[in-house]
mmCIF file with all atom_site columns, C-alpha atoms in Angstrom:
data_model
loop_
_atom_site.group_PDB
_atom_site.id
_atom_site.type_symbol
_atom_site.label_atom_id
_atom_site.label_alt_id
_atom_site.label_comp_id
_atom_site.label_asym_id
_atom_site.label_entity_id
_atom_site.label_seq_id
_atom_site.pdbx_PDB_ins_code
_atom_site.Cartn_x
_atom_site.Cartn_y
_atom_site.Cartn_z
_atom_site.occupancy
_atom_site.B_iso_or_equiv
_atom_site.pdbx_formal_charge
_atom_site.auth_seq_id
_atom_site.auth_comp_id
_atom_site.auth_asym_id
_atom_site.auth_atom_id
_atom_site.pdbx_PDB_model_num
ATOM 1   C CA . MET A 1 1   ? 41.050  -17.963 282.684 1.00 57.00 ? 84  MET A CA 1
ATOM 2   C CA . ARG A 1 2   ? 37.715  -18.151 284.531 1.00 65.00 ? 85  ARG A CA 1
ATOM 3   C CA . ILE A 1 3   ? 36.228  -20.128 281.654 1.00 68.00 ? 86  ILE A CA 1
ATOM 4   C CA . VAL A 1 4   ? 38.345  -23.240 282.315 1.00 62.00 ? 87  VAL A CA 1
ATOM 5   C CA . PRO A 1 5   ? 36.967  -23.970 285.851 1.00 59.00 ? 88  PRO A CA 1
ATOM 6   C CA . ALA A 1 6   ? 33.393  -23.211 284.727 1.00 59.00 ? 89  ALA A CA 1
ATOM 7   C CA . LEU A 1 7   ? 33.740  -25.475 281.683 1.00 53.00 ? 90  LEU A CA 1
ATOM 8   C CA . THR A 1 8   ? 35.216  -28.254 283.833 1.00 59.00 ? 91  THR A CA 1
ATOM 9   C CA . LEU A 1 9   ? 32.307  -27.990 286.258 1.00 54.00 ? 92  LEU A CA 1
ATOM 10  C CA . VAL A 1 10  ? 29.725  -28.153 283.445 1.00 54.00 ? 93  VAL A CA 1
ATOM 11  C CA . LEU A 1 11  ? 31.393  -31.182 281.846 1.00 55.00 ? 94  LEU A CA 1
ATOM 12  C CA . ALA A 1 12  ? 31.625  -32.986 285.183 1.00 54.00 ? 95  ALA A CA 1
ATOM 13  C CA . ALA A 1 13  ? 27.908  -32.447 285.795 1.00 54.00 ? 96  ALA A CA 1
ATOM 14  C CA . CYS A 1 14  ? 27.067  -33.842 282.361 1.00 54.00 ? 97  CYS A CA 1
ATOM 15  C CA . SER A 1 15  ? 29.166  -36.980 282.771 1.00 49.00 ? 98  SER A CA 1
ATOM 16  C CA . GLN A 1 16  ? 26.674  -38.658 285.172 1.00 51.00 ? 99  GLN A CA 1
ATOM 17  C CA . SER A 1 17  ? 24.597  -40.953 282.931 1.00 48.00 ? 100 SER A CA 1
ATOM 18  C CA . ASN A 1 18  ? 22.317  -42.723 285.433 1.00 48.00 ? 101 ASN A CA 1
ATOM 19  C CA . ASP A 1 19  ? 18.649  -42.900 284.540 1.00 47.00 ? 102 ASP A CA 1
ATOM 20  C CA . VAL A 1 20  ? 16.055  -42.110 287.189 1.00 45.00 ? 103 VAL A CA 1
ATOM 21  C CA . TYR A 1 21  ? 14.842  -45.706 287.401 1.00 42.00 ? 104 TYR A CA 1
ATOM 22  C CA . GLU A 1 22  ? 18.387  -46.822 288.299 1.00 47.00 ? 105 GLU A CA 1
ATOM 23  C CA . GLN A 1 23  ? 18.300  -44.524 291.338 1.00 44.00 ? 106 GLN A CA 1
ATOM 24  C CA . LEU A 1 24  ? 14.936  -45.619 292.731 1.00 43.00 ? 107 LEU A CA 1
ATOM 25  C CA . PRO A 1 25  ? 15.450  -48.419 295.263 1.00 45.00 ? 108 PRO A CA 1
ATOM 26  C CA . ASP A 1 26  ? 11.789  -49.502 295.359 1.00 42.00 ? 109 ASP A CA 1
ATOM 27  C CA . SER A 1 27  ? 11.378  -49.567 291.600 1.00 42.00 ? 110 SER A CA 1
ATOM 28  C CA . SER A 1 28  ? 10.816  -52.906 289.914 1.00 44.00 ? 111 SER A CA 1
ATOM 29  C CA . LEU A 1 29  ? 13.193  -51.665 287.220 1.00 43.00 ? 112 LEU A CA 1
ATOM 30  C CA . ALA A 1 30  ? 16.041  -50.759 289.604 1.00 46.00 ? 113 ALA A CA 1
ATOM 31  C CA . GLY A 1 31  ? 19.148  -52.714 288.754 1.00 48.00 ? 114 GLY A CA 1
ATOM 32  C CA . ALA A 1 32  ? 17.592  -54.346 285.680 1.00 47.00 ? 115 ALA A CA 1
ATOM 33  C CA . PRO A 1 33  ? 19.861  -54.675 282.651 1.00 52.00 ? 116 PRO A CA 1
ATOM 34  C CA . ARG A 1 34  ? 19.045  -52.076 280.006 1.00 50.00 ? 117 ARG A CA 1
ATOM 35  C CA . ASP A 1 35  ? 17.960  -54.687 277.432 1.00 52.00 ? 118 ASP A CA 1
ATOM 36  C CA . VAL A 1 36  ? 15.104  -55.922 279.686 1.00 49.00 ? 119 VAL A CA 1
ATOM 37  C CA . VAL A 1 37  ? 13.748  -52.446 280.464 1.00 46.00 ? 120 VAL A CA 1
ATOM 38  C CA . PRO A 1 38  ? 10.856  -51.732 278.076 1.00 49.00 ? 121 PRO A CA 1
ATOM 39  C CA . ASP A 1 39  ? 10.904  -48.561 275.986 1.00 50.00 ? 122 ASP A CA 1
ATOM 40  C CA . SER A 1 40  ? 7.411   -47.691 277.135 1.00 51.00 ? 123 SER A CA 1
ATOM 41  C CA . ARG A 1 41  ? 6.623   -48.024 280.820 1.00 50.00 ? 124 ARG A CA 1
ATOM 42  C CA . ILE A 1 42  ? 2.963   -47.089 280.392 1.00 50.00 ? 125 ILE A CA 1
ATOM 43  C CA . GLU A 1 43  ? 0.696   -49.845 281.595 1.00 49.00 ? 126 GLU A CA 1
ATOM 44  C CA . SER A 1 44  ? -2.156  -50.852 279.314 1.00 58.00 ? 127 SER A CA 1
ATOM 45  C CA . THR A 1 45  ? -4.534  -50.836 282.296 1.00 69.00 ? 128 THR A CA 1
ATOM 46  C CA . LEU A 1 46  ? -4.423  -47.043 282.546 1.00 82.00 ? 129 LEU A CA 1
ATOM 47  C CA . ALA A 1 47  ? -7.513  -45.124 281.478 1.00 88.00 ? 130 ALA A CA 1
ATOM 48  C CA . ARG A 1 48  ? -8.117  -41.453 280.770 1.00 92.00 ? 131 ARG A CA 1
ATOM 49  C CA . PRO A 1 49  ? -11.726 -40.286 280.648 1.00 93.00 ? 132 PRO A CA 1
ATOM 50  C CA . VAL A 1 50  ? -12.906 -38.150 277.765 1.00 95.00 ? 133 VAL A CA 1
ATOM 51  C CA . THR A 1 51  ? -13.349 -34.520 278.799 1.00 93.00 ? 134 THR A CA 1
ATOM 52  C CA . ILE A 1 52  ? -16.463 -32.629 277.685 1.00 94.00 ? 135 ILE A CA 1
ATOM 53  C CA . GLY A 1 53  ? -17.234 -28.917 277.894 1.00 92.00 ? 136 GLY A CA 1
ATOM 54  C CA . GLU A 1 54  ? -13.789 -27.705 276.828 1.00 91.00 ? 137 GLU A CA 1
ATOM 55  C CA . ASP A 1 55  ? -15.307 -24.972 274.635 1.00 89.00 ? 138 ASP A CA 1
ATOM 56  C CA . GLY A 1 56  ? -17.037 -23.294 277.572 1.00 91.00 ? 139 GLY A CA 1
ATOM 57  C CA . PRO A 1 57  ? -20.600 -23.096 278.929 1.00 90.00 ? 140 PRO A CA 1
ATOM 58  C CA . ARG A 1 58  ? -22.080 -21.391 275.840 1.00 92.00 ? 141 ARG A CA 1
ATOM 59  C CA . LEU A 1 59  ? -21.188 -24.086 273.297 1.00 92.00 ? 142 LEU A CA 1
ATOM 60  C CA . ASP A 1 60  ? -22.080 -27.770 272.975 1.00 91.00 ? 143 ASP A CA 1
ATOM 61  C CA . ALA A 1 61  ? -20.252 -30.145 275.320 1.00 91.00 ? 144 ALA A CA 1
ATOM 62  C CA . CYS A 1 62  ? -18.716 -31.805 272.248 1.00 93.00 ? 145 CYS A CA 1
ATOM 63  C CA . GLY A 1 63  ? -18.571 -29.303 269.424 1.00 91.00 ? 146 GLY A CA 1
ATOM 64  C CA . VAL A 1 64  ? -17.539 -31.461 266.467 1.00 93.00 ? 147 VAL A CA 1
ATOM 65  C CA . MET A 1 65  ? -19.024 -34.452 264.654 1.00 94.00 ? 148 MET A CA 1
ATOM 66  C CA . GLY A 1 66  ? -16.729 -36.955 262.997 1.00 94.00 ? 149 GLY A CA 1
ATOM 67  C CA . GLN A 1 67  ? -17.022 -40.142 260.990 1.00 95.00 ? 150 GLN A CA 1
ATOM 68  C CA . VAL A 1 68  ? -14.777 -43.214 261.017 1.00 94.00 ? 151 VAL A CA 1
ATOM 69  C CA . THR A 1 69  ? -12.932 -43.550 257.720 1.00 93.00 ? 152 THR A CA 1
ATOM 70  C CA . ARG A 1 70  ? -10.279 -45.961 256.396 1.00 87.00 ? 153 ARG A CA 1
ATOM 71  C CA . ALA A 1 71  ? -10.930 -48.345 259.300 1.00 81.00 ? 154 ALA A CA 1
ATOM 72  C CA . GLY A 1 72  ? -10.194 -51.474 257.272 1.00 80.00 ? 155 GLY A CA 1
ATOM 73  C CA . GLY A 1 73  ? -11.644 -54.929 257.805 1.00 84.00 ? 156 GLY A CA 1
ATOM 74  C CA . ASN A 1 74  ? -10.859 -55.076 261.511 1.00 88.00 ? 157 ASN A CA 1
ATOM 75  C CA . GLY A 1 75  ? -12.440 -51.708 262.324 1.00 91.00 ? 158 GLY A CA 1
ATOM 76  C CA . LEU A 1 76  ? -11.073 -48.871 264.446 1.00 94.00 ? 159 LEU A CA 1
ATOM 77  C CA . PRO A 1 77  ? -10.387 -49.621 268.128 1.00 94.00 ? 160 PRO A CA 1
ATOM 78  C CA . LEU A 1 78  ? -11.971 -47.336 270.721 1.00 95.00 ? 161 LEU A CA 1
ATOM 79  C CA . ARG A 1 79  ? -9.321  -47.177 273.457 1.00 95.00 ? 162 ARG A CA 1
ATOM 80  C CA . ALA A 1 80  ? -9.408  -46.368 277.184 1.00 94.00 ? 163 ALA A CA 1
ATOM 81  C CA . ALA A 1 81  ? -6.555  -43.847 276.901 1.00 93.00 ? 164 ALA A CA 1
ATOM 82  C CA . PRO A 1 82  ? -4.774  -41.909 274.124 1.00 94.00 ? 165 PRO A CA 1
ATOM 83  C CA . PHE A 1 83  ? -2.043  -44.408 273.293 1.00 90.00 ? 166 PHE A CA 1
ATOM 84  C CA . ALA A 1 84  ? -1.856  -47.544 271.158 1.00 90.00 ? 167 ALA A CA 1
ATOM 85  C CA . GLU A 1 85  ? -1.162  -49.897 274.099 1.00 90.00 ? 168 GLU A CA 1
ATOM 86  C CA . ALA A 1 86  ? -4.313  -48.838 275.977 1.00 92.00 ? 169 ALA A CA 1
ATOM 87  C CA . LYS A 1 87  ? -7.115  -51.352 276.461 1.00 92.00 ? 170 LYS A CA 1
ATOM 88  C CA . SER A 1 88  ? -9.511  -51.629 273.532 1.00 93.00 ? 171 SER A CA 1
ATOM 89  C CA . LEU A 1 89  ? -13.077 -50.926 274.703 1.00 94.00 ? 172 LEU A CA 1
ATOM 90  C CA . ALA A 1 90  ? -14.880 -51.535 271.408 1.00 93.00 ? 173 ALA A CA 1
ATOM 91  C CA . THR A 1 91  ? -14.339 -51.691 267.663 1.00 94.00 ? 174 THR A CA 1
ATOM 92  C CA . LEU A 1 92  ? -15.913 -49.037 265.445 1.00 94.00 ? 175 LEU A CA 1
ATOM 93  C CA . GLU A 1 93  ? -16.958 -49.836 261.897 1.00 92.00 ? 176 GLU A CA 1
ATOM 94  C CA . GLU A 1 94  ? -16.382 -47.713 258.812 1.00 92.00 ? 177 GLU A CA 1
ATOM 95  C CA . GLY A 1 95  ? -18.893 -44.838 258.687 1.00 91.00 ? 178 GLY A CA 1
ATOM 96  C CA . THR A 1 96  ? -19.629 -44.777 262.442 1.00 93.00 ? 179 THR A CA 1
ATOM 97  C CA . ARG A 1 97  ? -20.438 -41.233 263.586 1.00 92.00 ? 180 ARG A CA 1
ATOM 98  C CA . LEU A 1 98  ? -18.705 -39.821 266.633 1.00 94.00 ? 181 LEU A CA 1
ATOM 99  C CA . HIS A 1 99  ? -19.013 -36.755 268.848 1.00 95.00 ? 182 HIS A CA 1
ATOM 100 C CA . VAL A 1 100 ? -15.474 -35.358 269.038 1.00 96.00 ? 183 VAL A CA 1
ATOM 101 C CA . CYS A 1 101 ? -15.036 -33.783 272.475 1.00 95.00 ? 184 CYS A CA 1
ATOM 102 C CA . THR A 1 102 ? -11.305 -33.344 273.004 1.00 94.00 ? 185 THR A CA 1
ATOM 103 C CA . ARG A 1 103 ? -7.913  -34.292 271.609 1.00 93.00 ? 186 ARG A CA 1
ATOM 104 C CA . SER A 1 104 ? -4.497  -35.251 272.890 1.00 92.00 ? 187 SER A CA 1
ATOM 105 C CA . ILE A 1 105 ? -1.737  -32.663 273.090 1.00 92.00 ? 188 ILE A CA 1
ATOM 106 C CA . ASP A 1 106 ? 0.089   -34.207 270.125 1.00 92.00 ? 189 ASP A CA 1
ATOM 107 C CA . GLN A 1 107 ? -3.176  -34.201 268.066 1.00 91.00 ? 190 GLN A CA 1
ATOM 108 C CA . LYS A 1 108 ? -2.826  -37.944 267.300 1.00 94.00 ? 191 LYS A CA 1
ATOM 109 C CA . TRP A 1 109 ? -5.829  -39.007 269.407 1.00 95.00 ? 192 TRP A CA 1
ATOM 110 C CA . LEU A 1 110 ? -9.406  -37.773 269.646 1.00 95.00 ? 193 LEU A CA 1
ATOM 111 C CA . GLY A 1 111 ? -11.565 -38.162 272.748 1.00 96.00 ? 194 GLY A CA 1
ATOM 112 C CA . VAL A 1 112 ? -14.963 -39.215 271.436 1.00 96.00 ? 195 VAL A CA 1
ATOM 113 C CA . VAL A 1 113 ? -18.456 -40.204 272.513 1.00 96.00 ? 196 VAL A CA 1
ATOM 114 C CA . VAL A 1 114 ? -20.185 -42.848 270.372 1.00 95.00 ? 197 VAL A CA 1
ATOM 115 C CA . ARG A 1 115 ? -23.951 -43.180 270.153 1.00 88.00 ? 198 ARG A CA 1
ATOM 116 C CA . PRO A 1 116 ? -25.025 -46.844 270.041 1.00 84.00 ? 199 PRO A CA 1
ATOM 117 C CA . ALA A 1 117 ? -26.154 -48.060 266.635 1.00 75.00 ? 200 ALA A CA 1
ATOM 118 C CA . PRO A 1 118 ? -29.908 -48.755 266.482 1.00 69.00 ? 201 PRO A CA 1
ATOM 119 C CA . ALA A 1 119 ? -30.866 -52.403 266.115 1.00 65.00 ? 202 ALA A CA 1
ATOM 120 C CA . ASP A 1 120 ? -32.171 -53.387 262.676 1.00 64.00 ? 203 ASP A CA 1
ATOM 121 C CA . GLY A 1 121 ? -35.899 -52.745 262.472 1.00 60.00 ? 204 GLY A CA 1
ATOM 122 C CA . ASP A 1 122 ? -35.912 -51.215 265.947 1.00 61.00 ? 205 ASP A CA 1
ATOM 123 C CA . GLY A 1 123 ? -38.233 -48.215 266.030 1.00 62.00 ? 206 GLY A CA 1
ATOM 124 C CA . ALA A 1 124 ? -36.865 -46.979 269.347 1.00 65.00 ? 207 ALA A CA 1
ATOM 125 C CA . PRO A 1 125 ? -35.658 -43.371 269.417 1.00 69.00 ? 208 PRO A CA 1
ATOM 126 C CA . ALA A 1 126 ? -31.921 -42.744 269.270 1.00 77.00 ? 209 ALA A CA 1
ATOM 127 C CA . VAL A 1 127 ? -30.126 -42.461 272.594 1.00 84.00 ? 210 VAL A CA 1
ATOM 128 C CA . ASP A 1 128 ? -29.267 -38.903 273.652 1.00 88.00 ? 211 ASP A CA 1
ATOM 129 C CA . CYS A 1 129 ? -25.623 -38.975 274.743 1.00 91.00 ? 212 CYS A CA 1
ATOM 130 C CA . GLY A 1 130 ? -25.958 -35.580 276.448 1.00 90.00 ? 213 GLY A CA 1
ATOM 131 C CA . VAL A 1 131 ? -23.155 -33.890 274.512 1.00 93.00 ? 214 VAL A CA 1
ATOM 132 C CA . SER A 1 132 ? -25.171 -31.883 271.966 1.00 91.00 ? 215 SER A CA 1
ATOM 133 C CA . SER A 1 133 ? -25.964 -29.136 274.453 1.00 92.00 ? 216 SER A CA 1
ATOM 134 C CA . PRO A 1 134 ? -23.775 -27.033 276.765 1.00 93.00 ? 217 PRO A CA 1
ATOM 135 C CA . VAL A 1 135 ? -22.510 -28.157 280.175 1.00 93.00 ? 218 VAL A CA 1
ATOM 136 C CA . ASP A 1 136 ? -21.652 -25.809 283.046 1.00 93.00 ? 219 ASP A CA 1
ATOM 137 C CA . ARG A 1 137 ? -17.991 -26.737 283.286 1.00 93.00 ? 220 ARG A CA 1
ATOM 138 C CA . LYS A 1 138 ? -15.243 -28.878 281.850 1.00 94.00 ? 221 LYS A CA 1
ATOM 139 C CA . GLN A 1 139 ? -15.705 -32.427 283.200 1.00 94.00 ? 222 GLN A CA 1
ATOM 140 C CA . ALA A 1 140 ? -15.185 -36.115 282.508 1.00 94.00 ? 223 ALA A CA 1
ATOM 141 C CA . TYR A 1 141 ? -17.937 -37.697 280.385 1.00 95.00 ? 224 TYR A CA 1
ATOM 142 C CA . GLU A 1 142 ? -20.209 -39.971 282.436 1.00 93.00 ? 225 GLU A CA 1
ATOM 143 C CA . GLY A 1 143 ? -23.202 -40.321 280.129 1.00 89.00 ? 226 GLY A CA 1
ATOM 144 C CA . PRO A 1 144 ? -25.080 -43.309 278.713 1.00 93.00 ? 227 PRO A CA 1
ATOM 145 C CA . CYS A 1 145 ? -22.989 -43.696 275.548 1.00 93.00 ? 228 CYS A CA 1
ATOM 146 C CA . ALA A 1 146 ? -19.601 -45.314 274.987 1.00 94.00 ? 229 ALA A CA 1
ATOM 147 C CA . SER A 1 147 ? -16.622 -42.979 275.205 1.00 96.00 ? 230 SER A CA 1
ATOM 148 C CA . GLY A 1 148 ? -12.912 -43.377 274.598 1.00 96.00 ? 231 GLY A CA 1
ATOM 149 C CA . TRP A 1 149 ? -10.018 -42.466 272.351 1.00 96.00 ? 232 TRP A CA 1
ATOM 150 C CA . VAL A 1 150 ? -9.472  -43.097 268.630 1.00 96.00 ? 233 VAL A CA 1
ATOM 151 C CA . ALA A 1 151 ? -6.544  -42.366 266.354 1.00 94.00 ? 234 ALA A CA 1
ATOM 152 C CA . SER A 1 152 ? -7.233  -39.035 264.643 1.00 93.00 ? 235 SER A CA 1
ATOM 153 C CA . ALA A 1 153 ? -5.896  -40.261 261.299 1.00 94.00 ? 236 ALA A CA 1
ATOM 154 C CA . TYR A 1 154 ? -9.011  -42.449 260.940 1.00 93.00 ? 237 TYR A CA 1
ATOM 155 C CA . VAL A 1 155 ? -11.653 -39.806 261.655 1.00 94.00 ? 238 VAL A CA 1
ATOM 156 C CA . ARG A 1 156 ? -12.989 -37.330 259.109 1.00 94.00 ? 239 ARG A CA 1
ATOM 157 C CA . LEU A 1 157 ? -14.564 -34.245 260.653 1.00 92.00 ? 240 LEU A CA 1
ATOM 158 C CA . ILE A 1 158 ? -17.994 -33.678 259.127 1.00 90.00 ? 241 ILE A CA 1
ATOM 159 C CA . ALA A 1 159 ? -19.620 -30.939 261.239 1.00 81.00 ? 242 ALA A CA 1
ATOM 160 C CA . GLY A 1 160 ? -18.686 -28.313 263.775 1.00 66.00 ? 243 GLY A CA 1
#
């Protein structure tokens, strides 16, 4: 007999179908018809820095080397954050080598540091990105090389 009131209470609690954005008075989405609310509310202007030093102070800041593969004619976009709608910072060509420093929780994105390609016939030494030696703590990359996020399906791990 006690089950009936408890079951009624549970069903009543589940019958409320309002989404959070419908309850926020200052939201730009409040009161908008469902068909005009985008599926993804992530803005493409968001950026997430690449984290280095995740393996601790005894190992290299970025412990794995990778190489762009299957990039196609348009190349592989280097993005500001680990999602497809993020701003494209650069385009990486097939065969470009990358320092792999971190990855997204779902393993679909790799946080990478990219050494600039030497100019043809330029005898200048390669730029040291500062990720081939240990760092004291886990931190955002702020070195001289380009950094960002690439789709993991297009990177072959070659060392580390």
